[in-house]
Tab-separated table of C-alpha atoms and ligand atoms in Angstrom:
chain	number	residue	atom	x	y	z
A	1	UNK	CA	0.000	0.000	0.000
A	2	UNK	CA	1.198	3.460	-0.816
A	3	UNK	CA	1.809	5.786	2.089
A	4	UNK	CA	-1.073	7.974	3.034
A	5	UNK	CA	-0.405	11.318	1.512
A	6	UNK	CA	0.139	13.714	4.333
A	7	UNK	CA	0.058	17.334	3.260
A	8	UNK	CA	2.802	19.386	4.765
A	9	UNK	CA	1.599	21.333	7.728
A	10	UNK	CA	2.822	24.559	6.241
A	11	UNK	CA	0.393	27.356	6.001
A	12	UNK	CA	0.752	30.547	4.035
A	13	UNK	CA	3.745	31.636	6.042
A	14	UNK	CA	6.237	29.402	4.264
A	15	UNK	CA	9.696	30.493	5.099
A	16	UNK	CA	12.444	30.053	2.546
A	17	UNK	CA	13.895	27.354	4.774
A	18	UNK	CA	10.598	25.478	4.706
A	19	UNK	CA	10.546	25.636	0.888
A	20	UNK	CA	14.152	24.453	0.608
A	21	UNK	CA	13.332	21.612	2.964
A	22	UNK	CA	10.293	20.792	0.861
A	23	UNK	CA	12.400	20.621	-2.331
A	24	UNK	CA	14.998	18.507	-0.518
A	25	UNK	CA	12.251	16.205	0.749
A	26	UNK	CA	10.876	15.832	-2.793
A	27	UNK	CA	14.371	15.045	-4.101
A	28	UNK	CA	14.837	12.332	-1.477
A	29	UNK	CA	11.385	10.794	-1.924
A	30	UNK	CA	11.604	10.824	-5.741
A	31	UNK	CA	15.014	9.212	-5.577
A	32	UNK	CA	13.677	6.525	-3.271
A	33	UNK	CA	10.755	5.722	-5.593
A	34	UNK	CA	11.716	2.436	-7.203
A	35	UNK	CA	9.303	2.537	-10.131
A	36	UNK	CA	6.837	4.704	-12.002
A	37	UNK	CA	3.862	3.950	-9.714
A	38	UNK	CA	5.772	4.809	-6.554
A	39	UNK	CA	7.025	7.996	-8.177
A	40	UNK	CA	3.512	9.146	-9.174
A	41	UNK	CA	2.391	8.552	-5.547
A	42	UNK	CA	5.243	10.722	-4.328
A	43	UNK	CA	4.337	13.397	-6.853
A	44	UNK	CA	0.809	13.600	-5.397
A	45	UNK	CA	2.303	14.389	-1.994
A	46	UNK	CA	3.769	17.648	-3.396
A	47	UNK	CA	1.883	18.572	-6.553
A	48	UNK	CA	-1.437	16.719	-6.171
A	49	UNK	CA	-4.784	18.339	-5.379
A	50	UNK	CA	-3.985	18.343	-1.682
A	51	UNK	CA	-0.224	18.305	-2.104
A	52	UNK	CA	2.052	20.599	-0.131
A	53	UNK	CA	2.743	23.040	-2.962
A	54	UNK	CA	-0.916	23.156	-3.935
A	55	UNK	CA	-1.914	23.930	-0.362
A	56	UNK	CA	0.663	26.704	-0.144
A	57	UNK	CA	-0.654	28.273	-3.330
A	58	UNK	CA	-4.230	27.990	-2.072
A	59	UNK	CA	-3.194	29.848	1.119
A	60	UNK	CA	-1.935	32.811	-0.895
A	61	UNK	CA	-5.449	34.194	-1.292
A	62	UNK	CA	-5.598	35.197	2.369
A	63	UNK	CA	-2.427	37.269	2.187
A	64	UNK	CA	-2.064	40.916	1.600
A	65	UNK	CA	-1.285	41.756	-2.028
A	66	UNK	CA	2.386	42.769	-1.523
A	67	UNK	CA	3.341	39.692	0.476
A	68	UNK	CA	1.233	37.602	-1.829
A	69	UNK	CA	3.289	38.584	-4.841
A	70	UNK	CA	6.703	37.778	-3.369
A	71	UNK	CA	5.438	34.705	-1.547
A	72	UNK	CA	3.776	33.413	-4.738
A	73	UNK	CA	6.990	33.844	-6.681
A	74	UNK	CA	8.978	31.865	-4.090
A	75	UNK	CA	6.458	29.071	-4.014
A	76	UNK	CA	6.497	28.877	-7.831
A	77	UNK	CA	10.289	28.601	-7.843
A	78	UNK	CA	10.004	25.667	-5.416
A	79	UNK	CA	7.211	24.168	-7.525
A	80	UNK	CA	9.307	24.432	-10.679
A	81	UNK	CA	12.228	22.803	-8.876
A	82	UNK	CA	10.053	19.907	-7.718
A	83	UNK	CA	8.622	19.481	-11.229
A	84	UNK	CA	12.134	19.397	-12.660
A	85	UNK	CA	13.130	16.775	-10.085
A	86	UNK	CA	10.043	14.743	-11.016
A	87	UNK	CA	10.813	14.869	-14.738
A	88	UNK	CA	14.419	13.923	-14.147
A	89	UNK	CA	13.419	10.983	-11.983
A	90	UNK	CA	10.806	9.826	-14.529
A	91	UNK	CA	13.457	9.800	-17.224
A	92	UNK	CA	15.928	7.999	-14.998
A	93	UNK	CA	13.362	5.309	-14.168
A	94	UNK	CA	12.392	4.905	-17.858
A	95	UNK	CA	16.055	4.578	-18.838
A	96	UNK	CA	16.690	2.037	-16.114
A	97	UNK	CA	13.704	0.023	-17.286
A	98	UNK	CA	14.911	0.059	-20.900
A	99	UNK	CA	18.385	-0.870	-19.754
A	100	UNK	CA	17.026	-3.820	-17.787
A	101	UNK	CA	14.927	-4.971	-20.732
A	102	UNK	CA	17.875	-4.739	-23.110
A	103	UNK	CA	20.179	-6.674	-20.857
A	104	UNK	CA	17.514	-9.342	-20.301
A	105	UNK	CA	17.192	-9.761	-24.056
A	106	UNK	CA	20.895	-9.410	-24.697
A	107	UNK	CA	22.350	-11.375	-27.592
A	108	UNK	CA	25.886	-12.578	-27.184
A	109	UNK	CA	27.197	-12.116	-30.684
A	110	UNK	CA	30.383	-13.959	-29.783
A	111	UNK	CA	28.540	-17.273	-29.228
A	112	UNK	CA	28.952	-19.780	-32.063
A	113	UNK	CA	25.884	-19.965	-34.335
A	114	UNK	CA	23.448	-22.844	-33.994
A	115	UNK	CA	23.803	-23.462	-37.711
A	116	UNK	CA	21.601	-25.386	-40.082
A	117	UNK	CA	22.930	-28.831	-40.675
A	118	UNK	CA	22.673	-29.544	-44.361
A	119	UNK	CA	21.912	-33.030	-45.577
A	120	UNK	CA	24.322	-34.886	-47.764
A	121	UNK	CA	24.302	-37.554	-50.396
A	122	UNK	CA	24.938	-41.065	-49.074
A	123	UNK	CA	28.179	-42.597	-50.415
A	124	UNK	CA	26.217	-45.399	-52.089
A	125	UNK	CA	23.984	-42.856	-53.845
A	126	UNK	CA	27.030	-40.802	-54.823
A	127	UNK	CA	28.508	-43.896	-56.389
A	128	UNK	CA	25.197	-44.727	-58.095
A	129	UNK	CA	25.057	-41.218	-59.606
A	130	UNK	CA	28.681	-41.368	-60.648
A	131	UNK	CA	28.087	-44.671	-62.466
A	132	UNK	CA	25.066	-43.186	-64.256
A	133	UNK	CA	27.052	-40.144	-65.316
A	134	UNK	CA	29.872	-42.194	-66.765
A	135	UNK	CA	27.615	-44.581	-68.692
A	136	UNK	CA	25.422	-41.755	-69.977
A	137	UNK	CA	28.566	-40.081	-71.295
A	138	UNK	CA	29.275	-43.156	-73.419
A	139	UNK	CA	25.752	-43.378	-74.786
A	140	UNK	CA	23.941	-45.677	-72.371
A	141	UNK	CA	20.322	-45.165	-71.400
A	142	UNK	CA	19.445	-45.481	-67.691
A	143	UNK	CA	16.450	-47.640	-66.740
A	144	UNK	CA	14.616	-48.350	-63.521
A	145	UNK	CA	12.337	-51.251	-62.680
A	146	UNK	CA	10.447	-53.099	-59.950
A	147	UNK	CA	12.133	-54.556	-56.875
A	148	UNK	CA	9.347	-57.101	-56.400
A	149	UNK	CA	9.615	-59.440	-59.363
A	150	UNK	CA	7.856	-62.364	-60.884
A	151	UNK	CA	9.535	-65.751	-60.910
A	152	UNK	CA	9.804	-65.633	-64.689
A	153	UNK	CA	11.639	-62.280	-64.761
A	154	UNK	CA	14.101	-63.091	-61.982
A	155	UNK	CA	14.838	-66.670	-63.014
A	156	UNK	CA	13.074	-68.434	-65.889
A	157	UNK	CA	13.653	-65.817	-68.583
A	158	UNK	CA	17.282	-65.695	-67.494
A	159	UNK	CA	17.716	-69.366	-68.266
A	160	UNK	CA	17.854	-70.261	-64.613
A	161	UNK	CA	16.813	-73.906	-64.417
A	162	UNK	CA	14.081	-74.952	-62.035
A	163	UNK	CA	16.536	-76.571	-59.614
A	164	UNK	CA	19.195	-73.855	-59.728
A	165	UNK	CA	20.419	-72.894	-56.227
A	166	UNK	CA	19.816	-69.196	-56.956
A	167	UNK	CA	16.104	-69.945	-56.775
A	168	UNK	CA	16.396	-71.490	-53.357
A	169	UNK	CA	14.744	-70.178	-50.232
A	170	UNK	CA	18.219	-69.819	-48.697
A	171	UNK	CA	19.207	-67.172	-51.206
A	172	UNK	CA	16.038	-65.389	-52.196
A	173	UNK	CA	13.380	-63.520	-50.267
A	174	UNK	CA	9.916	-64.528	-51.374
A	175	UNK	CA	6.697	-62.565	-50.951
A	176	UNK	CA	3.533	-64.257	-49.755
A	177	UNK	CA	1.729	-63.317	-52.952
A	178	UNK	CA	1.678	-65.388	-56.123
A	179	UNK	CA	2.191	-64.080	-59.617
A	180	UNK	CA	-0.140	-64.863	-62.538
A	181	UNK	CA	1.590	-68.211	-63.025
A	182	UNK	CA	0.945	-69.204	-59.418
A	183	UNK	CA	4.541	-68.762	-58.334
A	184	UNK	CA	5.472	-66.561	-55.365
A	185	UNK	CA	6.792	-63.092	-56.139
A	186	UNK	CA	10.382	-62.448	-55.065
A	187	UNK	CA	12.492	-59.502	-53.973
A	188	UNK	CA	14.786	-59.472	-56.982
A	189	UNK	CA	18.116	-61.084	-56.060
A	190	UNK	CA	19.874	-59.251	-58.906
A	191	UNK	CA	19.178	-56.489	-61.430
A	192	UNK	CA	19.322	-58.954	-64.351
A	193	UNK	CA	15.499	-59.045	-64.748
A	194	UNK	CA	15.931	-55.485	-66.030
A	195	UNK	CA	17.745	-56.907	-69.074
A	196	UNK	CA	14.549	-58.783	-69.867
A	197	UNK	CA	12.149	-55.921	-69.108
A	198	UNK	CA	14.116	-53.342	-71.060
A	199	UNK	CA	14.877	-55.590	-74.029
A	200	UNK	CA	11.236	-56.678	-74.325
A	201	UNK	CA	10.140	-53.025	-74.309
A	202	UNK	CA	12.568	-52.246	-77.107
A	203	UNK	CA	12.255	-55.520	-79.044
A	204	UNK	CA	9.936	-54.099	-81.674
A	205	UNK	CA	12.300	-51.356	-82.825
A	206	UNK	CA	15.158	-53.862	-82.638
A	207	UNK	CA	13.263	-56.217	-84.960
A	208	UNK	CA	12.339	-53.381	-87.296
A	209	UNK	CA	16.037	-52.596	-87.350
A	210	UNK	CA	15.604	-49.017	-88.550
A	211	UNK	CA	19.059	-47.627	-89.130
A	212	UNK	CA	20.628	-46.238	-85.990
A	213	UNK	CA	17.950	-47.947	-83.890
A	214	UNK	CA	19.424	-51.421	-83.898
A	215	UNK	CA	21.100	-51.405	-80.507
A	216	UNK	CA	20.006	-51.668	-76.924
A	217	UNK	CA	22.487	-49.867	-74.709
A	218	UNK	CA	21.311	-49.542	-71.159
A	219	UNK	CA	22.306	-49.663	-67.527
A	220	UNK	CA	19.811	-50.387	-64.743
A	221	UNK	CA	21.041	-49.493	-61.258
A	222	UNK	CA	18.910	-50.379	-58.264
A	223	UNK	CA	18.263	-52.211	-55.034
A	224	UNK	CA	18.595	-55.974	-54.843
A	225	UNK	CA	17.975	-58.466	-52.025
A	226	UNK	CA	19.508	-61.700	-50.794
A	227	UNK	CA	19.436	-63.681	-47.583
A	228	UNK	CA	22.993	-62.859	-46.686
A	229	UNK	CA	24.659	-60.728	-44.025
A	230	UNK	CA	28.340	-60.254	-43.105
A	231	UNK	CA	31.142	-57.720	-43.591
A	232	UNK	CA	30.819	-57.932	-47.372
A	233	UNK	CA	27.139	-58.895	-47.753
A	234	UNK	CA	23.968	-57.110	-46.762
A	235	UNK	CA	20.376	-58.414	-47.211
A	236	UNK	CA	19.691	-55.283	-49.255
A	237	UNK	CA	22.399	-54.077	-51.568
A	238	UNK	CA	22.735	-52.337	-54.903
A	239	UNK	CA	23.701	-53.534	-58.323
A	240	UNK	CA	24.070	-51.951	-61.694
A	241	UNK	CA	23.093	-54.076	-64.660
A	242	UNK	CA	24.518	-53.313	-68.080
A	243	UNK	CA	23.295	-54.548	-71.452
A	244	UNK	CA	24.553	-53.731	-74.914
A	245	UNK	CA	22.820	-55.734	-77.571
A	246	UNK	CA	23.179	-55.193	-81.291
A	247	UNK	CA	24.066	-57.101	-84.409
A	248	UNK	CA	27.772	-57.360	-83.803
A	249	UNK	CA	28.537	-56.589	-80.171
A	250	UNK	CA	31.344	-58.794	-78.930
A	251	UNK	CA	33.328	-59.639	-75.858
A	252	UNK	CA	35.942	-57.161	-77.139
A	253	UNK	CA	33.316	-54.412	-76.806
A	254	UNK	CA	32.607	-55.555	-73.250
A	255	UNK	CA	36.275	-55.301	-72.418
A	256	UNK	CA	36.594	-51.854	-74.014
A	257	UNK	CA	33.455	-50.456	-72.376
A	258	UNK	CA	34.123	-51.873	-68.929
A	259	UNK	CA	37.762	-50.826	-68.883
A	260	UNK	CA	36.796	-47.299	-69.954
A	261	UNK	CA	34.206	-47.267	-67.174
A	262	UNK	CA	36.746	-48.354	-64.535
A	263	UNK	CA	39.289	-45.772	-65.721
A	264	UNK	CA	36.658	-43.038	-65.448
A	265	UNK	CA	35.217	-44.303	-62.179
A	266	UNK	CA	38.558	-44.579	-60.371
A	267	UNK	CA	40.022	-41.586	-62.250
A	268	UNK	CA	43.133	-43.496	-63.220
A	269	UNK	CA	44.607	-45.367	-66.148
A	270	UNK	CA	46.918	-47.171	-63.732
A	271	UNK	CA	44.740	-50.265	-63.479
A	272	UNK	CA	44.572	-53.624	-65.213
A	273	UNK	CA	41.430	-55.573	-66.085
A	274	UNK	CA	41.145	-59.319	-66.612
A	275	UNK	CA	38.294	-61.618	-67.546
A	276	UNK	CA	38.283	-64.832	-65.556
A	277	UNK	CA	36.092	-67.653	-66.892
A	278	UNK	CA	32.992	-68.177	-64.796
A	279	UNK	CA	29.425	-69.414	-65.027
A	280	UNK	CA	26.067	-67.688	-65.156
A	281	UNK	CA	23.020	-69.380	-66.695
A	282	UNK	CA	22.147	-66.246	-68.667
A	283	UNK	CA	25.529	-65.643	-70.328
A	284	UNK	CA	27.745	-67.816	-72.504
A	285	UNK	CA	30.645	-67.477	-72.269
A	286	UNK	CA	30.658	-65.956	-68.798
A	287	UNK	CA	33.406	-64.168	-66.943
A	288	UNK	CA	34.161	-62.510	-63.659
A	289	UNK	CA	35.754	-59.149	-64.262
A	290	UNK	CA	38.742	-58.610	-61.980
A	291	UNK	CA	40.739	-55.433	-61.698
A	292	UNK	CA	44.051	-54.489	-60.179
A	293	UNK	CA	45.302	-51.074	-59.166
A	294	UNK	CA	48.892	-50.473	-60.198
A	295	UNK	CA	49.366	-47.743	-57.591
A	296	UNK	CA	47.855	-46.839	-54.241
A	297	UNK	CA	47.151	-48.857	-51.090
A	298	UNK	CA	45.550	-51.787	-52.954
A	299	UNK	CA	48.266	-51.961	-55.645
A	300	UNK	CA	49.018	-55.432	-56.968
A	301	UNK	CA	45.921	-57.230	-55.641
A	302	UNK	CA	43.336	-58.633	-58.038
A	303	UNK	CA	39.851	-57.595	-56.964
A	304	UNK	CA	36.646	-59.176	-58.200
A	305	UNK	CA	34.407	-56.435	-59.458
A	306	UNK	CA	31.612	-57.754	-61.674
A	307	UNK	CA	29.896	-60.700	-63.330
A	308	UNK	CA	29.599	-60.521	-67.094
A	309	UNK	CA	29.284	-62.423	-70.346
A	310	UNK	CA	27.782	-62.658	-73.800
A	311	UNK	CA	24.018	-62.848	-73.468
A	312	UNK	CA	22.916	-66.502	-73.796
A	313	UNK	CA	20.952	-67.235	-77.022
A	314	UNK	CA	17.983	-68.591	-75.036
A	315	UNK	CA	17.856	-65.321	-73.113
A	316	UNK	CA	17.950	-63.321	-76.348
A	317	UNK	CA	14.994	-65.437	-77.485
A	318	UNK	CA	13.194	-64.583	-74.225
A	319	UNK	CA	13.787	-60.910	-75.074
A	320	UNK	CA	11.595	-61.625	-78.117
A	321	UNK	CA	14.567	-61.328	-80.466
A	322	UNK	CA	16.335	-63.640	-82.891
A	323	UNK	CA	19.582	-64.942	-81.353
A	324	UNK	CA	20.896	-65.527	-84.884
A	325	UNK	CA	20.744	-61.812	-85.444
A	326	UNK	CA	21.094	-60.115	-82.065
A	327	UNK	CA	24.108	-60.583	-79.898
A	328	UNK	CA	25.767	-58.599	-77.140
A	329	UNK	CA	27.061	-58.515	-73.624
A	330	UNK	CA	25.709	-57.974	-70.139
A	331	UNK	CA	27.315	-57.281	-66.801
A	332	UNK	CA	26.136	-56.939	-63.243
A	333	UNK	CA	28.303	-55.073	-60.734
A	334	UNK	CA	27.881	-54.405	-57.025
A	335	UNK	CA	27.556	-50.685	-56.329
A	336	UNK	CA	28.693	-51.056	-52.694
A	337	UNK	CA	31.734	-52.956	-53.929
A	338	UNK	CA	32.654	-50.083	-56.250
A	339	UNK	CA	32.043	-47.550	-53.455
A	340	UNK	CA	34.201	-49.551	-51.011
A	341	UNK	CA	37.097	-49.673	-53.459
A	342	UNK	CA	36.807	-46.025	-54.374
A	343	UNK	CA	36.696	-44.815	-50.763
A	344	UNK	CA	38.838	-47.527	-49.157
A	345	UNK	CA	36.083	-48.913	-46.902
A	346	UNK	CA	36.510	-52.470	-45.622
A	347	UNK	CA	33.152	-53.146	-43.958
A	348	UNK	CA	29.993	-52.871	-46.015
A	349	UNK	CA	27.800	-52.636	-42.904
A	350	UNK	CA	29.106	-49.092	-42.296
A	351	UNK	CA	26.916	-47.947	-45.198
A	352	UNK	CA	23.743	-48.943	-43.357
A	353	UNK	CA	24.410	-47.974	-39.751
A	354	UNK	CA	23.592	-44.298	-40.252
A	355	UNK	CA	26.584	-43.205	-38.154
A	356	UNK	CA	27.166	-39.530	-38.927
A	357	UNK	CA	30.868	-39.797	-38.080
A	358	UNK	CA	31.178	-42.178	-41.001
A	359	UNK	CA	28.758	-40.468	-43.384
A	360	UNK	CA	30.076	-36.922	-42.901
A	361	UNK	CA	33.422	-37.905	-44.371
A	362	UNK	CA	31.858	-38.070	-47.825
A	363	UNK	CA	30.390	-34.564	-47.892
B	1	LIG	N1	23.275	-61.244	-62.109
B	1	LIG	C1	24.608	-61.698	-61.802
B	1	LIG	C2	24.776	-61.698	-60.284
B	1	LIG	O1	24.001	-61.088	-59.582
B	1	LIG	C3	25.678	-60.813	-62.394
B	1	LIG	C4	25.681	-60.832	-63.880
B	1	LIG	C5	24.943	-59.922	-64.601
B	1	LIG	C6	26.435	-61.766	-64.587
B	1	LIG	C7	24.960	-59.925	-65.994
B	1	LIG	C8	26.472	-61.775	-65.937
B	1	LIG	C9	25.723	-60.851	-66.628
B	1	LIG	O2	25.697	-62.300	-59.757
């Protein structure tokens, strides 16, 4: 509660000492007022309707005109002094309030910024994009296709016999839904069904053989799935399929194209490529492509990099084309494998753990 406002018991006979004391009192009380409300209460004590100065001025009426004039002047000087003190104190309080507000909201410009963390491209995606770029630059189309495949696309069309281990439950994830032939759908264990899908889509123009339209030249990167998990295998991984089919595309073309790709991908000519005989049902002959760096930390070691071969005549027939006329090569390479060799990573699982300490190194 504010103090009761007690008018000063000074009548019309205010001595100059009384007025000085009054001004001094106002100075002290204004200074002691801690905020605007307290100050306005103190003001009333001196300048309000019943304030000390007001009372003194009211008392002037009873005085004789000569005294009244000089007395009035003295009181007005005191009044002006008190008003000046009031204004000064108001300003001081307002400044203090602003000061307090500013320091409460102070911004320390020397603190480090919170920053916006920007996303980055995953090393597997970087590698995927890099592969696309290189193959586009040598005239390959890029195709995409389903990850849930029919039995025919993943196996039968690719000359995979009924009892081939690749079809087995140990290797392939099956979906609890049957395809039109009554066989369960699978999560494609390789990108090779894209050879079939793409070739069948382009078979008509291939058969028509319009000049300049006689080749299929495509890569199909994408996700693939196998029941497998260790330092070099993951149940989901990525492959890039390649297919170049024409009227005279040979193993020599495969060697030229794949070597050019490796030179571009690893940004070096200091590597050797060899084709080691192998077996795939959908190629004949078949080969594993091995490469060897001539310099760097892996120099001198042969590294297996891709499956490949000349497309098997039965597979060309399943494309809807005449194997007597159309011939070419296919390859299927692991994208993680290429990424691991490019970046010197020895455990494939690092790609899938989402550890920022690992991932940030590629940005
Ligand atoms: N599909 C084979 C695999 O996943 C790789 C391959 C593709 C081999 C094309 C030859 C031709 O192992």
